[in-house]
Coordinates of C-alpha atoms and ligand atoms in Angstrom, one line a residue:
M17 CA 11.9 -12.4 -22.8
K18 CA 9.7 -9.5 -21.4
R19 CA 6.1 -10.5 -19.9
S20 CA 3.6 -8.4 -19.0
M21 CA 1.9 -9.0 -15.7
K22 CA -1.7 -9.8 -15.9
L23 CA -4.2 -7.2 -14.2
A24 CA -7.4 -8.2 -12.6
P25 CA -10.5 -8.3 -14.7
V26 CA -12.1 -4.6 -14.9
A27 CA -15.8 -6.0 -13.2
M28 CA -13.9 -6.8 -10.4
L29 CA -12.7 -3.6 -9.6
G30 CA -13.5 -0.5 -7.5
A31 CA -10.9 0.9 -9.8
V32 CA -13.4 3.5 -11.6
A33 CA -12.8 6.9 -10.9
L34 CA -15.7 8.6 -8.8
V35 CA -17.9 11.1 -10.9
L36 CA -15.9 14.0 -10.3
T37 CA -16.0 18.0 -10.2
A38 CA -12.9 19.8 -11.6
C39 CA -10.4 21.3 -8.8
S40 CA -8.2 24.1 -10.2
S41 CA -5.1 22.8 -10.7
S42 CA -1.6 24.6 -11.7
T43 CA -0.8 21.7 -13.9
T44 CA -3.7 21.4 -15.8
G45 CA -3.8 19.1 -18.7
G46 CA 0.0 18.3 -17.5
T47 CA 1.3 21.7 -19.2
A48 CA 3.5 23.5 -16.5
T49 CA 2.2 27.0 -15.2
G50 CA 3.0 28.6 -11.8
P51 CA 5.3 26.9 -9.8
A52 CA 5.3 24.0 -11.8
A53 CA 7.1 26.0 -14.1
S54 CA 10.1 27.1 -11.9
G55 CA 13.0 25.2 -10.5
L56 CA 13.3 22.9 -13.6
A57 CA 17.1 23.1 -14.4
G58 CA 17.8 23.5 -10.3
R59 CA 20.4 21.2 -8.8
G60 CA 21.7 21.0 -5.3
P61 CA 20.9 19.1 -2.3
I62 CA 17.2 17.9 -1.7
T63 CA 15.0 16.0 1.2
Y64 CA 13.4 12.8 0.3
V65 CA 10.3 12.6 2.4
Q66 CA 9.0 8.8 3.4
G67 CA 7.0 7.1 6.0
K68 CA 8.8 5.4 8.9
D69 CA 11.7 3.0 7.1
N70 CA 10.9 -0.2 8.7
S71 CA 12.7 -2.2 6.4
N72 CA 15.9 -0.3 6.8
V73 CA 16.1 0.2 3.1
V74 CA 16.3 4.0 2.6
K75 CA 19.1 4.8 4.9
P76 CA 21.5 2.3 2.6
L77 CA 20.1 4.0 -0.7
V78 CA 20.7 7.7 0.3
A79 CA 24.2 6.8 1.6
T80 CA 24.7 4.9 -1.9
W81 CA 23.2 8.2 -3.8
N82 CA 25.3 10.6 -1.6
A83 CA 28.7 9.1 -2.2
A84 CA 28.1 9.6 -5.8
H85 CA 26.5 12.8 -5.5
P86 CA 28.8 15.1 -3.0
K87 CA 27.2 18.3 -4.7
E88 CA 23.7 17.2 -4.7
Q89 CA 23.1 15.2 -1.4
V90 CA 19.9 13.7 -0.2
T91 CA 18.5 14.1 3.4
F92 CA 16.2 11.7 4.3
K93 CA 12.9 13.1 6.4
E94 CA 11.3 10.1 8.1
Q95 CA 7.8 10.6 8.9
T96 CA 5.6 7.8 11.2
D97 CA 4.6 4.6 10.4
S98 CA 1.1 5.7 9.9
A99 CA -0.3 5.9 6.6
D100 CA -2.9 8.6 7.7
Q101 CA 0.0 10.9 9.5
Q102 CA 2.1 10.6 6.5
H103 CA -0.6 12.1 4.3
D104 CA -1.7 14.8 6.5
D105 CA 2.0 15.8 6.9
L106 CA 2.6 16.0 3.4
V107 CA -0.7 17.9 2.8
Q108 CA 0.2 20.9 5.3
N109 CA 3.7 21.1 3.9
F110 CA 2.1 21.5 0.4
Q111 CA -0.3 23.9 1.8
A112 CA 2.7 26.1 3.2
K113 CA 4.6 25.8 -0.2
N114 CA 7.6 24.0 1.8
P115 CA 10.7 24.2 -0.7
N116 CA 12.3 21.8 1.6
Y117 CA 10.0 18.9 0.7
D118 CA 11.6 18.2 -2.5
V119 CA 10.8 14.7 -3.1
M120 CA 8.2 12.8 -1.2
S121 CA 6.9 9.1 -1.2
V122 CA 3.2 9.4 -2.2
D123 CA 0.9 6.3 -1.0
V124 CA -0.9 5.1 -4.5
I125 CA -3.9 6.3 -3.4
W126 CA -2.8 10.0 -3.1
T127 CA -1.7 10.6 -6.5
A128 CA -5.1 12.1 -7.8
E129 CA -5.8 14.0 -4.7
F130 CA -2.2 15.7 -4.9
A131 CA -1.9 15.7 -8.4
A132 CA -5.6 17.5 -8.8
K133 CA -4.4 20.3 -6.1
G134 CA -1.5 21.1 -8.4
W135 CA 1.2 19.8 -5.7
L136 CA 2.8 17.4 -8.1
Q137 CA 5.4 18.2 -10.8
P138 CA 4.1 16.3 -13.9
L139 CA 7.1 14.1 -15.0
K140 CA 7.3 15.5 -18.6
G141 CA 10.3 16.8 -21.1
K142 CA 13.5 16.5 -18.7
Q143 CA 11.5 14.9 -15.9
A144 CA 9.9 12.0 -18.4
L145 CA 10.7 8.5 -17.0
D146 CA 10.8 5.5 -19.4
T147 CA 8.4 3.2 -18.2
S148 CA 8.2 0.4 -20.6
A149 CA 9.8 -2.1 -18.1
M150 CA 7.7 -1.3 -15.2
L151 CA 4.4 -3.4 -14.1
P152 CA 1.7 -1.4 -16.1
S153 CA -0.6 -1.3 -12.7
T154 CA 2.2 0.6 -11.0
V155 CA 2.3 3.1 -13.9
K156 CA -1.1 3.9 -13.7
T157 CA -1.2 4.5 -9.8
A158 CA 1.4 7.3 -10.4
T159 CA -1.0 8.8 -13.4
Y160 CA -4.0 11.1 -13.1
N161 CA -5.8 12.5 -16.1
K162 CA -3.3 10.7 -18.3
V163 CA -0.5 12.4 -17.1
M164 CA 2.6 11.0 -15.1
Y165 CA 3.1 12.6 -11.9
A166 CA 5.2 10.1 -10.1
A167 CA 7.8 7.3 -10.6
P168 CA 6.3 4.0 -9.0
V169 CA 9.4 3.0 -6.6
T170 CA 7.4 0.1 -4.9
T171 CA 4.0 -1.8 -5.4
D172 CA 2.2 -3.8 -2.6
G173 CA 0.0 -6.8 -2.5
G174 CA -1.5 -8.4 0.5
I175 CA 0.0 -11.9 1.5
L176 CA -1.3 -14.5 4.2
Y177 CA 1.5 -15.1 6.5
Y178 CA 0.7 -18.7 8.0
R179 CA 2.7 -21.2 10.9
K180 CA 3.5 -23.9 8.7
D181 CA 4.5 -26.0 12.1
L182 CA 0.7 -25.5 13.1
V183 CA -1.4 -25.6 9.3
P184 CA 1.1 -27.6 7.1
T185 CA -1.1 -26.8 3.9
P186 CA -2.4 -22.8 4.0
P187 CA -6.0 -22.4 3.7
K188 CA -7.5 -21.3 0.1
T189 CA -10.6 -20.0 1.2
W190 CA -12.0 -17.9 4.1
D191 CA -14.2 -20.8 5.6
E192 CA -11.5 -23.1 5.1
M193 CA -9.4 -20.7 7.3
M194 CA -11.9 -20.1 9.9
G195 CA -12.4 -23.9 10.4
M196 CA -8.8 -24.0 11.0
C197 CA -9.0 -21.6 14.2
T198 CA -9.6 -24.6 16.5
I199 CA -6.0 -25.1 15.9
A200 CA -4.9 -21.8 17.3
K201 CA -7.4 -22.0 20.1
A202 CA -5.9 -25.3 21.3
K203 CA -2.6 -23.6 21.5
K204 CA -4.1 -20.5 23.2
I205 CA -2.9 -18.2 20.4
G206 CA -5.1 -15.6 18.2
C207 CA -6.1 -17.3 14.9
Y208 CA -6.1 -14.3 12.2
A209 CA -5.6 -10.4 12.1
G210 CA -5.1 -8.0 9.6
Q211 CA -5.0 -4.1 10.1
F212 CA -8.2 -3.4 12.0
F213 CA -7.5 -0.3 13.6
K214 CA -9.4 2.9 12.3
Y215 CA -7.0 4.2 9.1
E216 CA -6.1 3.4 5.7
G217 CA -5.3 -0.1 6.7
L218 CA -8.8 -0.8 7.5
T219 CA -9.8 0.6 4.4
V220 CA -7.5 -1.8 2.8
N221 CA -8.7 -4.6 4.9
S222 CA -12.4 -4.0 4.7
A223 CA -12.0 -3.5 0.3
E224 CA -10.2 -7.1 0.7
A225 CA -13.1 -8.7 2.5
V226 CA -15.2 -7.4 0.1
N227 CA -13.4 -7.9 -3.2
S228 CA -12.4 -11.5 -1.8
A229 CA -16.1 -12.5 -1.1
G230 CA -17.1 -11.5 -5.1
G231 CA -18.4 -7.9 -4.2
T232 CA -17.2 -4.4 -5.3
I233 CA -16.5 -1.0 -3.3
L234 CA -17.6 0.8 -6.6
G235 CA -19.3 -0.4 -9.9
T236 CA -17.9 0.3 -13.5
D237 CA -20.0 3.0 -13.3
G238 CA -18.4 4.7 -10.3
K239 CA -21.3 4.6 -8.1
A240 CA -20.8 2.8 -4.9
T241 CA -22.0 -0.9 -4.7
V242 CA -21.2 -1.8 -1.1
T243 CA -25.0 -2.8 -0.3
S244 CA -24.9 -6.1 -2.7
A245 CA -25.2 -9.5 -1.1
D246 CA -21.3 -10.4 -1.8
A247 CA -20.2 -6.9 -0.2
K248 CA -22.1 -7.3 2.8
K249 CA -21.2 -11.0 3.1
G250 CA -17.3 -9.9 2.8
L251 CA -17.8 -7.7 5.7
Q252 CA -20.0 -10.0 7.8
N253 CA -17.1 -12.6 7.3
L254 CA -14.8 -10.0 9.6
A255 CA -17.6 -8.7 12.1
T256 CA -18.4 -12.7 12.6
A257 CA -14.9 -13.4 13.3
Y258 CA -14.3 -10.7 15.5
A259 CA -17.6 -11.9 17.5
N260 CA -16.4 -15.3 17.7
G261 CA -12.7 -14.7 18.7
N262 CA -11.2 -16.0 15.5
I263 CA -9.9 -12.4 15.2
P264 CA -8.3 -11.6 18.7
K265 CA -9.9 -8.9 20.4
E266 CA -6.5 -6.8 20.5
A267 CA -6.7 -6.7 16.8
I268 CA -8.8 -4.0 16.8
T269 CA -5.8 -1.6 17.5
F270 CA -3.4 -3.8 14.8
K271 CA -1.8 -1.3 12.2
E272 CA 0.8 -3.0 10.3
E273 CA 3.5 -3.0 12.7
E274 CA 1.5 -4.2 15.7
G275 CA 0.3 -7.3 13.7
R276 CA 3.8 -8.0 12.4
L277 CA 5.4 -8.1 16.2
A278 CA 2.5 -10.3 17.4
F279 CA 3.2 -12.8 14.8
E280 CA 6.7 -12.7 15.4
N281 CA 6.1 -13.2 18.9
G282 CA 4.4 -16.6 18.0
K283 CA 0.8 -15.0 18.9
L284 CA -1.0 -15.2 15.8
M285 CA -1.5 -18.3 13.6
F286 CA -2.6 -16.2 10.4
L287 CA -1.4 -12.8 9.6
R288 CA -2.5 -10.6 6.5
N289 CA -0.2 -7.8 5.7
W290 CA 2.2 -6.9 3.1
P291 CA 5.7 -8.4 1.7
Y292 CA 7.9 -6.2 3.8
V293 CA 7.1 -8.3 6.9
Y294 CA 9.0 -11.5 5.3
N295 CA 12.6 -10.1 5.5
L296 CA 11.8 -8.8 9.4
A297 CA 10.2 -12.1 10.5
K298 CA 12.9 -14.3 9.1
T299 CA 15.7 -11.7 10.5
D300 CA 14.8 -10.2 13.5
G301 CA 16.5 -11.2 16.5
S302 CA 13.3 -11.2 18.4
S303 CA 11.2 -13.1 15.9
K304 CA 10.2 -16.7 17.4
V305 CA 8.7 -17.8 14.1
K306 CA 12.1 -17.4 11.7
E307 CA 11.7 -21.2 10.7
T308 CA 8.0 -22.0 11.5
F309 CA 6.3 -19.1 9.0
A310 CA 5.5 -19.4 5.4
M311 CA 3.4 -17.1 3.1
A312 CA 0.5 -17.9 0.7
P313 CA -2.7 -15.8 -1.3
L314 CA -5.0 -14.3 0.7
P315 CA -8.2 -16.7 1.0
G316 CA -10.9 -16.1 -1.0
V317 CA -14.4 -17.7 -1.7
T318 CA -13.1 -20.8 -3.8
G319 CA -9.4 -19.8 -4.3
P320 CA -7.2 -16.8 -4.0
G321 CA -9.0 -13.8 -2.6
A322 CA -8.2 -10.3 -4.1
S323 CA -5.9 -7.8 -2.1
S324 CA -6.2 -4.3 -2.2
L325 CA -3.1 -3.0 -4.6
G326 CA -0.6 -0.9 -2.5
G327 CA 2.6 0.6 -3.1
H328 CA 4.2 4.0 -3.0
N329 CA 5.3 6.3 -6.0
A330 CA 8.1 9.3 -5.5
A331 CA 6.9 12.5 -6.5
I332 CA 8.6 15.9 -7.2
S333 CA 6.8 18.9 -5.2
V334 CA 5.9 21.9 -7.7
Y335 CA 7.7 23.9 -4.9
S336 CA 11.2 22.3 -5.0
K337 CA 13.9 24.5 -6.4
N338 CA 16.4 21.5 -7.0
K339 CA 14.0 19.5 -9.7
A340 CA 16.8 18.5 -11.9
T341 CA 18.4 17.0 -9.2
A342 CA 14.9 15.3 -8.0
A343 CA 14.5 13.9 -11.5
D344 CA 17.9 12.1 -11.2
F345 CA 17.0 10.5 -7.6
L346 CA 13.6 9.3 -8.8
K347 CA 15.5 7.7 -12.0
F348 CA 17.7 6.2 -9.1
L349 CA 15.0 5.1 -7.2
T350 CA 13.6 3.2 -10.3
S351 CA 17.1 1.7 -11.6
T352 CA 17.4 -2.2 -11.6
A353 CA 20.2 -2.2 -9.1
Q354 CA 18.1 -0.3 -6.7
Q355 CA 15.1 -2.2 -7.4
K356 CA 16.9 -5.6 -6.6
A357 CA 18.0 -3.8 -3.1
F358 CA 14.5 -3.5 -1.9
V359 CA 13.8 -6.9 -2.9
S360 CA 17.0 -8.3 -1.0
Q361 CA 17.1 -6.0 2.1
G362 CA 13.7 -5.2 2.6
S363 CA 11.6 -8.0 0.9
L364 CA 9.7 -5.2 -0.8
A365 CA 7.7 -5.4 -4.2
P366 CA 9.4 -4.2 -7.1
I367 CA 8.1 -2.2 -9.9
L368 CA 10.1 -3.9 -12.9
T369 CA 8.6 -6.7 -14.5
A370 CA 11.6 -8.7 -15.2
L371 CA 12.5 -9.1 -11.4
Y372 CA 9.8 -11.5 -10.8
D373 CA 10.8 -13.9 -13.1
D374 CA 14.7 -13.6 -12.2
P375 CA 16.0 -16.8 -11.1
A376 CA 18.9 -15.6 -9.1
L377 CA 16.5 -13.2 -7.2
A378 CA 14.0 -15.7 -6.7
A379 CA 16.3 -18.1 -5.4
K380 CA 17.2 -15.5 -2.6
S381 CA 13.5 -14.1 -2.2
P382 CA 11.3 -17.2 -2.4
Y383 CA 8.3 -15.1 -1.5
L384 CA 8.1 -13.7 -5.2
P385 CA 5.6 -16.1 -6.5
V386 CA 3.5 -15.5 -4.0
L387 CA 3.5 -11.9 -4.3
K388 CA 3.1 -12.0 -7.9
T389 CA -0.2 -14.1 -7.3
S390 CA -1.4 -11.6 -5.0
L391 CA -0.5 -8.6 -7.5
E392 CA -2.1 -10.3 -10.2
N393 CA -5.4 -10.5 -8.3
A394 CA -4.8 -7.2 -6.6
V395 CA -7.8 -4.5 -6.8
P396 CA -6.9 -0.8 -6.8
R397 CA -8.8 1.2 -4.4
P398 CA -11.1 3.9 -5.9
V399 CA -9.1 6.6 -7.9
T400 CA -10.4 10.0 -7.0
P401 CA -9.1 13.4 -5.4
F402 CA -11.6 12.8 -2.8
Y403 CA -9.9 9.8 -1.9
P404 CA -9.3 10.8 2.0
A405 CA -13.2 11.1 2.2
V406 CA -14.3 7.8 0.5
S407 CA -11.7 6.0 2.5
K408 CA -13.4 7.8 5.8
A409 CA -16.6 6.4 4.6
V410 CA -15.3 3.0 4.3
Q411 CA -13.5 3.0 7.6
D412 CA -15.9 4.3 9.9
N413 CA -18.7 2.1 8.9
A414 CA -16.9 -1.0 8.7
Y415 CA -14.9 -0.2 12.1
G416 CA -18.5 -0.1 13.8
A417 CA -19.6 -3.3 12.4
I418 CA -16.3 -5.3 13.0
K419 CA -16.8 -4.1 16.7
G420 CA -20.5 -5.2 16.5
E421 CA -21.7 -1.9 17.4
V422 CA -23.7 -1.6 13.9
P423 CA -25.2 -4.4 12.0
V424 CA -23.5 -5.4 8.9
D425 CA -26.8 -4.2 6.8
K426 CA -26.9 -1.0 8.4
A427 CA -23.2 -0.1 8.2
M428 CA -23.3 -0.7 4.6
A429 CA -26.4 1.4 3.9
N430 CA -24.4 4.1 5.8
M431 CA -21.1 3.3 3.8
Q432 CA -23.2 3.4 0.7
K433 CA -24.5 6.9 1.0
A434 CA -21.3 8.1 3.0
I435 CA -19.0 7.2 -0.3
Q436 CA -21.5 8.8 -2.5
A437 CA -21.5 12.0 -0.6
A438 CA -17.8 12.2 -0.4
G439 CA -17.6 11.8 -4.6
A440 CA -20.2 14.8 -4.8
Q441 CA -18.0 17.1 -2.8
Ligands
LIG513 C1 1.1 -0.1 2.4 C2 0.5 0.2 1.2 C3 -0.1 1.4 1.0 C4 -1.5 1.5 1.8 C5 -0.8 1.2 3.5 C6 -1.8 1.2 4.4 O1 2.0 0.8 3.2 O2 1.8 0.5 0.1 O3 -0.8 1.6 -0.2 O4 -2.4 2.4 1.8 O5 -0.5 0.3 3.7 O6 -1.7 1.3 5.6

């Protein structure tokens, strides 16, 4: 039976588009003109560009593809593990019209920006994908102005990793979690960390704090709403925890990997991170928590909190010369076999709805039900071609507030102004 995953109610979301001015584009309305009209039938070697393959899933998939496509070999160009550096590398190569960046992994938040700039090949005609088996939320992240510009590859939802040997029942609310920090203190380990370094991960974590406290980043009219009492409460939760040590001081330098390693080393009781951590924490030779960790939904006010919706889509550059091969590679990435491999090899979140209810997969991947809850409650980040500026407005101000350099009230007033200014560029 086909089940469609429920989406978070619109009222909760920051998912509304900021009011925009039009960008010039070579793919306006999805009709291919300029570079988007060339290379469509091209076949031959291509390069796939993606951030660091922490879960070691890309190399085996490229090997599988290459074994079956001797004349259309894929070369994997691996970027760093920082979302911001990946973004900037793609922008530079698009600006240089590099034909060797054929297919790239596009974070869900970049689709609007790259599509509006005319850098992504619209997936129409021979490039079109059948999306009927995909989670609707993932298809949405690959769509801009009603045109699909990328193939959903993996989705992502925030999860609370916790030490079940120290806390047999995970906290359901933020306050409950903070109450448990005395246990971590007694053990002389950190209580809670997420991603608090100043980069995209901080936007994710700040938005989650705001949404989980009942606030929003943007209202349904596309205007910033971060000065509401609930939004302030969300950021205050992080600032208070940092000030009183429930968030350890070193967490201000954490991106995903630093937090994962601290947790695997037994230095943290609670960690907010993405599903990829599950397999590594279970299998890494150096992981000290293999048998002692479990996963739960992020905590909210009275029940599960709201994760930011993450994930990555694969897009074809308009400058690629081998777009027919690239389109086949996109289909390969979304195939059931490949999606299952993402789950079993990397504990990544698949984009095919049916896999969340696949008993054989669930038996091997016990994290799937928790992940499903996370995705059902996930809130997209703002959809706008000016996303980098919006994200910067969130990060810069949240960072000052968490470090205690700017009072939350003032930080949110500044964030409000900066988000509005970003949308009006
Ligand atoms: C993960 C998410 C992505 C997010 C990034 C932030 O890779 O999938 O959407 O932007 O983390 O660091």
